[in-house]
Amino acid sequence: MTTADRPILERLLQLHLHDFSEFQPTELTPEGAFDYPWLDDYFTSANREAYLITADGLLAGFALIRCDVPGDDGAWNVSEFFVARGHRRRGTASTAARQLFQRHPGVWTLAFLEHNVPAARLWPTLAEAVSEGPVERVRKIPPEVPAAKSRLRFRVVEQAG
């Protein structure tokens, strides 16, 4: 993704943050938008990458990944992942995530809120499918965190050909 794609990502990010506000309360700015203070980093840091997701040649969503999560020893992390509603339940998310993992074979991490049912179905199943070896799952529950969440850690091997 280039800086020319940034306005597209900004609009998609608003849709994602709106959807996510169902699971985690988020306040709007006085200008009527959701704030995402780390967006610039995905265009300026070598440790962060942004991707647009397409399906059948149509824009379908985005993914933000990073390898600078403290304590993760350089593992790649799925920071944000969004597929627009019209492209859900068609394999778009699974296909896009698999392609994303193949860009950086090695250790990956990601976290999801357990009451986000679509995420709670997708990520563990997908991690098991792409992982070489076991998928480590760490759960945190209230009162340690505001809502129950799981964090997965797994190793992806490079696919031949």
Coordinates of C-alpha atoms in Angstrom, one line a residue:
M1 CA 0.0 0.0 0.0
T2 CA 1.3 3.5 -0.8
T3 CA 0.4 6.8 0.7
A4 CA -1.9 7.3 -2.3
D5 CA -4.1 4.6 -0.8
R6 CA -4.2 6.2 2.6
P7 CA -7.6 7.9 2.1
I8 CA -9.1 4.5 1.2
L9 CA -7.7 3.0 4.3
E10 CA -8.9 5.9 6.4
R11 CA -12.5 5.3 5.2
L12 CA -12.3 1.6 5.7
L13 CA -10.8 2.1 9.1
Q14 CA -13.9 4.1 10.1
L15 CA -16.2 1.2 9.1
H16 CA -14.0 -1.2 11.0
L17 CA -14.0 1.0 14.2
H18 CA -17.8 1.4 13.9
D19 CA -18.3 -2.3 13.7
F20 CA -15.8 -2.9 16.5
S21 CA -17.6 -0.4 18.8
E22 CA -20.3 -3.0 19.2
F23 CA -17.8 -5.1 21.1
Q24 CA -15.7 -2.5 22.8
P25 CA -17.1 0.9 23.6
T26 CA -15.4 3.6 21.6
E27 CA -16.1 7.4 21.6
L28 CA -16.4 9.5 18.6
T29 CA -14.2 12.6 18.2
P30 CA -15.9 16.0 18.2
E31 CA -15.6 15.8 14.4
G32 CA -17.8 12.7 14.3
A33 CA -15.1 10.1 13.6
F34 CA -13.4 7.3 15.4
D35 CA -9.8 8.1 16.4
Y36 CA -7.0 5.7 15.4
P37 CA -3.8 7.4 16.6
W38 CA -1.4 4.8 15.1
L39 CA -2.4 5.1 11.4
D40 CA 0.6 7.3 10.5
D41 CA 2.9 4.5 11.7
Y42 CA 1.7 2.2 9.1
F43 CA 3.0 4.5 6.4
T44 CA 6.3 5.5 8.1
S45 CA 7.6 2.5 10.1
A46 CA 9.4 -0.4 8.6
N47 CA 7.9 -2.6 11.3
R48 CA 4.3 -2.0 10.3
E49 CA 2.5 -2.8 7.0
A50 CA -0.9 -2.0 5.7
Y51 CA -2.8 -4.0 3.0
L52 CA -6.0 -3.6 1.1
I53 CA -8.1 -6.8 0.7
T54 CA -9.8 -7.5 -2.6
A55 CA -12.2 -10.2 -3.6
D56 CA -13.1 -10.9 -7.2
G57 CA -11.4 -7.7 -8.1
L58 CA -13.4 -5.6 -5.7
L59 CA -12.2 -3.7 -2.6
A60 CA -13.3 -5.8 0.4
G61 CA -11.3 -4.6 3.4
F62 CA -7.9 -4.1 4.9
A63 CA -5.3 -5.6 7.2
L64 CA -2.8 -3.9 9.5
I65 CA 0.2 -5.9 10.7
R66 CA 3.2 -5.1 12.8
C67 CA 6.3 -6.7 14.2
D68 CA 7.1 -4.3 17.0
V69 CA 4.8 -5.5 19.8
P70 CA 6.7 -5.3 23.1
G71 CA 7.5 -8.7 24.4
D72 CA 6.8 -10.5 21.1
D73 CA 10.4 -11.0 20.1
G74 CA 9.8 -9.7 16.5
A75 CA 6.8 -11.9 15.8
W76 CA 4.3 -10.5 13.3
N77 CA 1.0 -9.4 14.8
V78 CA -2.4 -8.9 13.2
S79 CA -3.2 -5.5 14.6
E80 CA -6.5 -4.8 12.7
F81 CA -8.3 -6.9 10.2
F82 CA -11.5 -5.9 8.5
V83 CA -13.7 -7.4 5.7
A84 CA -16.8 -5.4 4.7
R85 CA -20.1 -7.0 5.5
G86 CA -20.9 -7.8 1.8
H87 CA -17.8 -9.9 1.5
R88 CA -18.2 -11.8 4.8
R89 CA -19.0 -15.6 5.0
R90 CA -17.5 -16.1 1.5
G91 CA -14.0 -17.1 2.4
T92 CA -12.6 -13.6 1.8
A93 CA -11.2 -13.2 5.4
S94 CA -9.6 -16.7 5.4
T95 CA -8.0 -16.2 1.9
A96 CA -6.7 -12.8 2.8
A97 CA -5.3 -13.9 6.1
R98 CA -3.6 -16.9 4.6
Q99 CA -1.9 -14.6 2.0
L100 CA -0.9 -12.2 4.7
F101 CA 0.7 -15.0 6.8
Q102 CA 2.6 -16.2 3.7
R103 CA 4.2 -12.7 3.3
H104 CA 6.1 -13.2 6.5
P105 CA 6.5 -16.9 7.4
G106 CA 7.5 -17.4 11.0
V107 CA 5.9 -16.6 14.3
W108 CA 2.6 -14.7 14.3
T109 CA 0.3 -13.4 17.1
L110 CA -3.2 -12.0 17.2
A111 CA -5.8 -11.3 19.8
F112 CA -9.6 -11.2 19.6
L113 CA -12.5 -10.5 22.0
E114 CA -14.3 -13.7 22.7
H115 CA -17.7 -12.2 22.5
N116 CA -16.9 -11.1 18.9
V117 CA -18.3 -14.4 17.6
P118 CA -17.2 -14.1 14.0
A119 CA -13.6 -13.5 15.2
A120 CA -13.8 -16.2 17.8
R121 CA -14.8 -18.7 15.1
L122 CA -12.3 -17.5 12.4
W123 CA -9.0 -17.0 14.2
P124 CA -8.5 -20.2 16.2
T125 CA -9.6 -22.4 13.2
L126 CA -7.4 -20.5 10.8
A127 CA -4.4 -20.5 13.1
E128 CA -4.7 -24.3 13.5
A129 CA -4.9 -24.7 9.7
V130 CA -1.8 -22.6 8.9
S131 CA 0.3 -23.5 11.9
E132 CA 3.3 -25.7 11.9
G133 CA 3.0 -27.2 15.4
P134 CA 0.7 -26.2 18.3
V135 CA -1.2 -23.0 18.5
E136 CA -0.6 -21.3 21.9
R137 CA -3.7 -19.7 23.3
V138 CA -3.7 -17.4 26.3
R139 CA -7.0 -16.3 27.7
K140 CA -7.6 -13.3 29.9
I141 CA -10.9 -12.8 31.6
P142 CA -12.4 -10.1 33.8
P143 CA -11.4 -8.5 36.2
E144 CA -7.9 -8.7 34.6
V145 CA -9.4 -7.2 31.4
P146 CA -12.7 -5.4 30.7
A147 CA -13.9 -8.3 28.4
A148 CA -12.7 -11.9 27.9
K149 CA -10.1 -12.1 25.1
S150 CA -7.8 -14.7 23.7
R151 CA -4.3 -14.2 22.2
L152 CA -3.0 -16.8 19.8
R153 CA 0.7 -17.4 18.9
F154 CA 1.6 -19.8 16.1
R155 CA 4.3 -20.5 13.5
V156 CA 3.6 -20.3 9.8
V157 CA 5.9 -22.1 7.4
E158 CA 6.6 -20.9 3.9
Q159 CA 4.5 -22.6 1.3
A160 CA 6.4 -24.2 -1.6
G161 CA 5.7 -22.9 -5.1

